[in-house]
Amino acid sequence: MSRGTALRRLAAHEGRWLTSLVWWVARRRIGVAPGERALGYAGAQAAIVYGLTFVCVVETVGLGVLLAGKAVVHEVMLFVDVYTVLTVLGFQAAAVTRPHVLGAAELRLRDGARREIRIPLERIASVRYDLRFVREQEKDGGGEVAELAVAGQTSVTVELSEPVVAVRLLGRRETVRTVRFHADEARAAVTAVREGMAVRGEVAAREEATARAGVLEAGGAPGTSEASGASGASKASGTPEAGGAPEAAGAPVRRV
């Protein structure tokens, strides 16, 4: 990937978390349509984020006092400190406003403003509650496993029947067959996904039955045209059909 592409993707990421701050204040969520279910995951990291924000604010005030006599340095450090506080809050805002989303046809798993993995429900082989604490050396180490950890943990594992493509923040594409993510209400999330899979299976079965019925109506019932053609040929040649009257052939009728 070129440096320009990486910079553009980083700039887009900055724009997403800044936008998330506005949506957070407005108490709205991004990308959750009516009828879709949001699966939140920001609660696990809330205490850590708010604690770090408090430390950053204390640091900002302390540096402001220490650098009160140096106007230029004070302004530069004030800008850096305020931007740091906004970045930390934006990290939490992106997680709150961009939850996982369970729709009628797919499951969208998000990692704040960094990335999103779309999984069609028909490709999910199994989903289960599976609490894991992720260690640094295990993160996405298998190549076919994507982990969207929150506060160092995942709680739901999704096994796929067919792989999906996951795109990282800087654009690297990965083919994954197993996705682990965290949800604040993990067991309820597992139940919801299973119900969505069942409903999707029923819809797919009805669509397949409707398509088959349409094909049969368009082509006619098998053997109907052949039987009709044979009947017409029998009448044209005067050959009596099975169970038909022999008078049509002109042969004398023996009466018993």
mmCIF file of C-alpha atoms in Angstrom:
data_model
loop_
_atom_site.group_PDB
_atom_site.id
_atom_site.type_symbol
_atom_site.label_atom_id
_atom_site.label_comp_id
_atom_site.label_asym_id
_atom_site.label_seq_id
_atom_site.Cartn_x
_atom_site.Cartn_y
_atom_site.Cartn_z
ATOM 1 C CA MET A 1 0.000 0.000 0.000
ATOM 2 C CA SER A 2 1.287 3.465 -0.889
ATOM 3 C CA ARG A 3 1.958 6.079 1.737
ATOM 4 C CA GLY A 4 -0.688 8.362 0.240
ATOM 5 C CA THR A 5 -3.374 5.692 0.532
ATOM 6 C CA ALA A 6 -2.427 5.021 4.153
ATOM 7 C CA LEU A 7 -2.612 8.733 4.963
ATOM 8 C CA ARG A 8 -6.034 9.022 3.322
ATOM 9 C CA ARG A 9 -7.365 6.090 5.326
ATOM 10 C CA LEU A 10 -5.969 7.578 8.555
ATOM 11 C CA ALA A 11 -7.571 10.924 7.739
ATOM 12 C CA ALA A 12 -10.898 9.174 7.092
ATOM 13 C CA HIS A 13 -10.560 7.451 10.463
ATOM 14 C CA GLU A 14 -9.975 10.789 12.167
ATOM 15 C CA GLY A 15 -13.103 12.146 10.514
ATOM 16 C CA ARG A 16 -15.160 9.172 11.666
ATOM 17 C CA TRP A 17 -14.289 9.473 15.337
ATOM 18 C CA LEU A 18 -14.729 13.254 15.274
ATOM 19 C CA THR A 19 -18.182 12.710 13.746
ATOM 20 C CA SER A 20 -18.882 10.126 16.436
ATOM 21 C CA LEU A 21 -18.397 12.802 19.115
ATOM 22 C CA VAL A 22 -21.261 14.806 17.599
ATOM 23 C CA TRP A 23 -23.518 11.756 17.340
ATOM 24 C CA TRP A 24 -22.625 10.794 20.910
ATOM 25 C CA VAL A 25 -23.698 14.180 22.231
ATOM 26 C CA ALA A 26 -26.907 13.873 20.200
ATOM 27 C CA ARG A 27 -27.426 10.381 21.691
ATOM 28 C CA ARG A 28 -27.802 8.790 18.250
ATOM 29 C CA ARG A 29 -26.279 5.727 16.613
ATOM 30 C CA ILE A 30 -24.665 5.420 13.210
ATOM 31 C CA GLY A 31 -25.724 2.796 10.688
ATOM 32 C CA VAL A 32 -28.566 1.202 12.659
ATOM 33 C CA ALA A 33 -31.674 1.119 10.474
ATOM 34 C CA PRO A 34 -35.246 0.612 11.754
ATOM 35 C CA GLY A 35 -35.872 -3.060 12.432
ATOM 36 C CA GLU A 36 -32.192 -3.834 13.020
ATOM 37 C CA ARG A 37 -30.837 -4.762 16.436
ATOM 38 C CA ALA A 38 -27.859 -2.981 17.976
ATOM 39 C CA LEU A 39 -25.455 -5.079 20.059
ATOM 40 C CA GLY A 40 -23.462 -2.738 22.271
ATOM 41 C CA TYR A 41 -19.898 -3.379 23.386
ATOM 42 C CA ALA A 42 -18.641 -0.053 24.757
ATOM 43 C CA GLY A 43 -19.512 -0.760 28.387
ATOM 44 C CA ALA A 44 -16.496 -2.996 28.975
ATOM 45 C CA GLN A 45 -14.028 -0.189 28.243
ATOM 46 C CA ALA A 46 -15.952 2.740 29.722
ATOM 47 C CA ALA A 47 -14.183 2.785 33.115
ATOM 48 C CA ILE A 48 -10.744 2.634 31.479
ATOM 49 C CA VAL A 49 -11.542 5.407 28.997
ATOM 50 C CA TYR A 50 -13.062 7.743 31.567
ATOM 51 C CA GLY A 51 -10.158 7.146 33.955
ATOM 52 C CA LEU A 52 -7.658 7.955 31.209
ATOM 53 C CA THR A 53 -9.649 11.068 30.300
ATOM 54 C CA PHE A 54 -9.463 12.268 33.905
ATOM 55 C CA VAL A 55 -5.681 11.787 33.945
ATOM 56 C CA CYS A 56 -5.338 13.717 30.679
ATOM 57 C CA VAL A 57 -7.399 16.613 32.054
ATOM 58 C CA VAL A 58 -5.271 16.756 35.207
ATOM 59 C CA GLU A 59 -2.144 16.772 33.049
ATOM 60 C CA THR A 60 -3.540 19.605 30.926
ATOM 61 C CA VAL A 61 -4.206 21.741 33.995
ATOM 62 C CA GLY A 62 -0.805 20.943 35.496
ATOM 63 C CA LEU A 63 1.097 21.842 32.331
ATOM 64 C CA GLY A 64 -0.950 25.028 32.025
ATOM 65 C CA VAL A 65 0.274 26.111 35.457
ATOM 66 C CA LEU A 66 3.899 25.116 34.815
ATOM 67 C CA LEU A 67 4.059 26.831 31.429
ATOM 68 C CA ALA A 68 2.127 29.955 32.367
ATOM 69 C CA GLY A 69 5.145 32.204 31.699
ATOM 70 C CA LYS A 70 5.894 30.743 28.249
ATOM 71 C CA ALA A 71 3.088 31.802 25.985
ATOM 72 C CA VAL A 72 4.051 29.979 22.783
ATOM 73 C CA VAL A 73 4.930 26.698 24.459
ATOM 74 C CA HIS A 74 1.838 26.943 26.625
ATOM 75 C CA GLU A 75 -0.458 27.349 23.604
ATOM 76 C CA VAL A 76 1.175 24.486 21.732
ATOM 77 C CA MET A 77 0.912 22.135 24.682
ATOM 78 C CA LEU A 78 -2.652 23.252 25.377
ATOM 79 C CA PHE A 79 -3.624 22.341 21.805
ATOM 80 C CA VAL A 80 -1.904 18.948 22.095
ATOM 81 C CA ASP A 81 -3.524 18.185 25.454
ATOM 82 C CA VAL A 82 -7.023 19.191 24.349
ATOM 83 C CA TYR A 83 -6.681 17.129 21.173
ATOM 84 C CA THR A 84 -5.535 14.169 23.283
ATOM 85 C CA VAL A 85 -8.615 14.453 25.496
ATOM 86 C CA LEU A 86 -10.837 14.618 22.412
ATOM 87 C CA THR A 87 -9.089 11.566 20.941
ATOM 88 C CA VAL A 88 -9.687 9.514 24.071
ATOM 89 C CA LEU A 89 -13.325 10.572 24.239
ATOM 90 C CA GLY A 90 -13.678 9.956 20.505
ATOM 91 C CA PHE A 91 -12.469 6.410 21.048
ATOM 92 C CA GLN A 92 -15.392 5.818 23.416
ATOM 93 C CA ALA A 93 -17.844 7.813 21.299
ATOM 94 C CA ALA A 94 -17.064 5.684 18.235
ATOM 95 C CA ALA A 95 -17.738 2.503 20.212
ATOM 96 C CA VAL A 96 -21.030 3.829 21.603
ATOM 97 C CA THR A 97 -22.386 5.229 18.339
ATOM 98 C CA ARG A 98 -21.169 2.335 16.148
ATOM 99 C CA PRO A 99 -22.421 -0.857 17.840
ATOM 100 C CA HIS A 100 -22.527 -4.278 16.246
ATOM 101 C CA VAL A 101 -25.669 -4.541 14.110
ATOM 102 C CA LEU A 102 -27.829 -7.609 13.495
ATOM 103 C CA GLY A 103 -29.963 -7.183 10.382
ATOM 104 C CA ALA A 104 -32.301 -9.446 8.459
ATOM 105 C CA ALA A 105 -29.576 -10.634 6.077
ATOM 106 C CA GLU A 106 -26.219 -9.971 7.732
ATOM 107 C CA LEU A 107 -24.311 -9.411 10.944
ATOM 108 C CA ARG A 108 -22.090 -6.309 10.959
ATOM 109 C CA LEU A 109 -19.301 -6.430 13.513
ATOM 110 C CA ARG A 110 -17.540 -3.173 14.304
ATOM 111 C CA ASP A 111 -14.378 -2.094 16.036
ATOM 112 C CA GLY A 112 -15.296 1.496 16.773
ATOM 113 C CA ALA A 113 -14.336 3.704 13.839
ATOM 114 C CA ARG A 114 -11.441 1.456 12.821
ATOM 115 C CA ARG A 115 -13.031 -1.378 10.872
ATOM 116 C CA GLU A 116 -16.213 -3.300 10.126
ATOM 117 C CA ILE A 117 -16.721 -6.958 9.178
ATOM 118 C CA ARG A 118 -19.892 -7.924 7.302
ATOM 119 C CA ILE A 119 -21.034 -11.542 7.689
ATOM 120 C CA PRO A 120 -24.057 -12.860 5.737
ATOM 121 C CA LEU A 121 -26.233 -14.879 8.108
ATOM 122 C CA GLU A 122 -26.311 -17.858 5.736
ATOM 123 C CA ARG A 123 -22.529 -18.175 6.088
ATOM 124 C CA ILE A 124 -22.634 -18.575 9.862
ATOM 125 C CA ALA A 125 -22.132 -22.224 10.786
ATOM 126 C CA SER A 126 -22.296 -21.698 14.555
ATOM 127 C CA VAL A 127 -22.258 -18.966 17.174
ATOM 128 C CA ARG A 128 -21.536 -19.460 20.864
ATOM 129 C CA TYR A 129 -20.719 -17.688 24.094
ATOM 130 C CA ASP A 130 -16.965 -17.974 24.518
ATOM 131 C CA LEU A 131 -15.244 -15.671 27.014
ATOM 132 C CA ARG A 132 -11.563 -15.185 26.191
ATOM 133 C CA PHE A 133 -8.902 -12.795 27.438
ATOM 134 C CA VAL A 134 -6.730 -11.845 24.492
ATOM 135 C CA ARG A 135 -2.983 -11.715 24.881
ATOM 136 C CA GLU A 136 -0.896 -9.528 22.606
ATOM 137 C CA GLN A 137 0.899 -12.361 20.839
ATOM 138 C CA GLU A 138 -2.388 -14.108 20.012
ATOM 139 C CA LYS A 139 -4.082 -11.204 18.283
ATOM 140 C CA ASP A 140 -5.132 -12.274 14.803
ATOM 141 C CA GLY A 141 -2.142 -14.555 14.739
ATOM 142 C CA GLY A 142 -3.853 -17.415 12.918
ATOM 143 C CA GLY A 143 -4.524 -15.508 9.724
ATOM 144 C CA GLU A 144 -8.071 -16.918 9.464
ATOM 145 C CA VAL A 145 -9.195 -15.600 12.854
ATOM 146 C CA ALA A 146 -10.325 -12.002 13.399
ATOM 147 C CA GLU A 147 -10.595 -10.748 16.974
ATOM 148 C CA LEU A 148 -12.470 -7.554 17.818
ATOM 149 C CA ALA A 149 -11.455 -7.352 21.461
ATOM 150 C CA VAL A 150 -12.733 -4.744 23.904
ATOM 151 C CA ALA A 151 -10.699 -4.129 27.054
ATOM 152 C CA GLY A 152 -8.622 -7.184 26.171
ATOM 153 C CA GLN A 153 -11.506 -9.631 25.958
ATOM 154 C CA THR A 154 -13.921 -11.289 23.546
ATOM 155 C CA SER A 155 -17.093 -13.089 24.574
ATOM 156 C CA VAL A 156 -18.714 -14.431 21.381
ATOM 157 C CA THR A 157 -17.198 -16.733 18.746
ATOM 158 C CA VAL A 158 -18.679 -17.035 15.256
ATOM 159 C CA GLU A 159 -17.625 -19.966 13.042
ATOM 160 C CA LEU A 160 -18.256 -19.539 9.311
ATOM 161 C CA SER A 161 -19.147 -22.119 6.675
ATOM 162 C CA GLU A 162 -17.599 -19.878 4.011
ATOM 163 C CA PRO A 163 -14.859 -17.271 4.534
ATOM 164 C CA VAL A 164 -15.422 -13.527 4.444
ATOM 165 C CA VAL A 165 -12.989 -10.710 3.727
ATOM 166 C CA ALA A 166 -12.018 -8.371 6.570
ATOM 167 C CA VAL A 167 -10.315 -5.051 5.810
ATOM 168 C CA ARG A 168 -8.023 -3.509 8.407
ATOM 169 C CA LEU A 169 -7.625 0.189 9.175
ATOM 170 C CA LEU A 170 -4.821 0.736 6.662
ATOM 171 C CA GLY A 171 -6.509 -1.361 3.980
ATOM 172 C CA ARG A 172 -4.918 -4.776 4.432
ATOM 173 C CA ARG A 173 -7.397 -7.470 3.378
ATOM 174 C CA GLU A 174 -7.683 -10.750 5.282
ATOM 175 C CA THR A 175 -9.748 -13.857 4.651
ATOM 176 C CA VAL A 176 -11.280 -15.081 7.903
ATOM 177 C CA ARG A 177 -13.288 -18.154 8.868
ATOM 178 C CA THR A 178 -13.618 -17.415 12.584
ATOM 179 C CA VAL A 179 -14.563 -14.091 14.157
ATOM 180 C CA ARG A 180 -14.407 -13.366 17.875
ATOM 181 C CA PHE A 181 -16.000 -10.219 19.241
ATOM 182 C CA HIS A 182 -17.256 -8.763 22.490
ATOM 183 C CA ALA A 183 -20.777 -7.750 23.416
ATOM 184 C CA ASP A 184 -21.903 -6.249 26.705
ATOM 185 C CA GLU A 185 -24.779 -8.748 26.836
ATOM 186 C CA ALA A 186 -22.989 -11.641 25.182
ATOM 187 C CA ARG A 187 -25.498 -14.418 25.878
ATOM 188 C CA ALA A 188 -28.378 -12.281 24.633
ATOM 189 C CA ALA A 189 -26.341 -11.463 21.526
ATOM 190 C CA VAL A 190 -25.774 -15.169 20.848
ATOM 191 C CA THR A 191 -29.502 -15.854 21.199
ATOM 192 C CA ALA A 192 -30.366 -12.970 18.882
ATOM 193 C CA VAL A 193 -27.926 -14.146 16.205
ATOM 194 C CA ARG A 194 -29.284 -17.702 16.377
ATOM 195 C CA GLU A 195 -32.829 -16.409 16.003
ATOM 196 C CA GLY A 196 -31.746 -14.296 13.051
ATOM 197 C CA MET A 197 -30.114 -17.348 11.454
ATOM 198 C CA ALA A 198 -33.328 -19.354 11.873
ATOM 199 C CA VAL A 199 -35.494 -16.615 10.363
ATOM 200 C CA ARG A 200 -33.052 -16.159 7.495
ATOM 201 C CA GLY A 201 -33.112 -19.907 6.830
ATOM 202 C CA GLU A 202 -36.906 -19.893 6.650
ATOM 203 C CA VAL A 203 -36.895 -16.923 4.273
ATOM 204 C CA ALA A 204 -34.288 -18.600 2.047
ATOM 205 C CA ALA A 205 -36.358 -21.806 1.956
ATOM 206 C CA ARG A 206 -39.494 -19.883 0.949
ATOM 207 C CA GLU A 207 -37.589 -18.004 -1.745
ATOM 208 C CA GLU A 208 -36.204 -21.265 -3.121
ATOM 209 C CA ALA A 209 -39.672 -22.864 -3.155
ATOM 210 C CA THR A 210 -41.132 -19.817 -4.915
ATOM 211 C CA ALA A 211 -38.362 -19.904 -7.510
ATOM 212 C CA ARG A 212 -38.949 -23.590 -8.204
ATOM 213 C CA ALA A 213 -42.677 -23.040 -8.560
ATOM 214 C CA GLY A 214 -42.011 -20.253 -11.044
ATOM 215 C CA VAL A 215 -39.761 -22.516 -13.110
ATOM 216 C CA LEU A 216 -42.411 -25.246 -13.205
ATOM 217 C CA GLU A 217 -45.122 -22.798 -14.226
ATOM 218 C CA ALA A 218 -42.931 -21.348 -16.974
ATOM 219 C CA GLY A 219 -41.913 -24.739 -18.402
ATOM 220 C CA GLY A 220 -45.141 -26.665 -17.777
ATOM 221 C CA ALA A 221 -45.560 -29.918 -15.875
ATOM 222 C CA PRO A 222 -43.120 -32.611 -17.067
ATOM 223 C CA GLY A 223 -44.727 -34.989 -19.604
ATOM 224 C CA THR A 224 -47.776 -32.813 -20.254
ATOM 225 C CA SER A 225 -46.698 -31.649 -23.701
ATOM 226 C CA GLU A 226 -45.597 -35.162 -24.697
ATOM 227 C CA ALA A 227 -48.924 -36.674 -23.674
ATOM 228 C CA SER A 228 -50.797 -33.965 -25.515
ATOM 229 C CA GLY A 229 -48.744 -34.564 -28.658
ATOM 230 C CA ALA A 230 -49.277 -38.322 -28.530
ATOM 231 C CA SER A 231 -53.005 -37.819 -28.125
ATOM 232 C CA GLY A 232 -53.131 -35.565 -31.133
ATOM 233 C CA ALA A 233 -51.175 -38.043 -33.277
ATOM 234 C CA SER A 234 -53.517 -40.878 -32.303
ATOM 235 C CA LYS A 235 -56.555 -38.883 -33.366
ATOM 236 C CA ALA A 236 -54.972 -37.869 -36.665
ATOM 237 C CA SER A 237 -54.052 -41.454 -37.670
ATOM 238 C CA GLY A 238 -57.283 -42.974 -36.402
ATOM 239 C CA THR A 239 -55.461 -45.186 -33.940
ATOM 240 C CA PRO A 240 -57.655 -45.818 -30.919
ATOM 241 C CA GLU A 241 -56.330 -44.534 -27.660
ATOM 242 C CA ALA A 242 -56.244 -46.653 -24.567
ATOM 243 C CA GLY A 243 -59.774 -46.766 -23.256
ATOM 244 C CA GLY A 244 -61.074 -44.838 -26.265
ATOM 245 C CA ALA A 245 -63.949 -45.782 -28.644
ATOM 246 C CA PRO A 246 -62.901 -48.043 -31.585
ATOM 247 C CA GLU A 247 -65.523 -46.525 -33.937
ATOM 248 C CA ALA A 248 -63.124 -43.676 -34.681
ATOM 249 C CA ALA A 249 -60.837 -46.092 -36.555
ATOM 250 C CA GLY A 250 -63.623 -47.361 -38.829
ATOM 251 C CA ALA A 251 -63.278 -50.992 -37.707
ATOM 252 C CA PRO A 252 -66.394 -53.102 -37.202
ATOM 253 C CA VAL A 253 -67.538 -53.424 -33.645
ATOM 254 C CA ARG A 254 -68.159 -56.860 -32.272
ATOM 255 C CA ARG A 255 -70.998 -56.671 -29.917
ATOM 256 C CA VAL A 256 -71.245 -59.205 -27.155
#
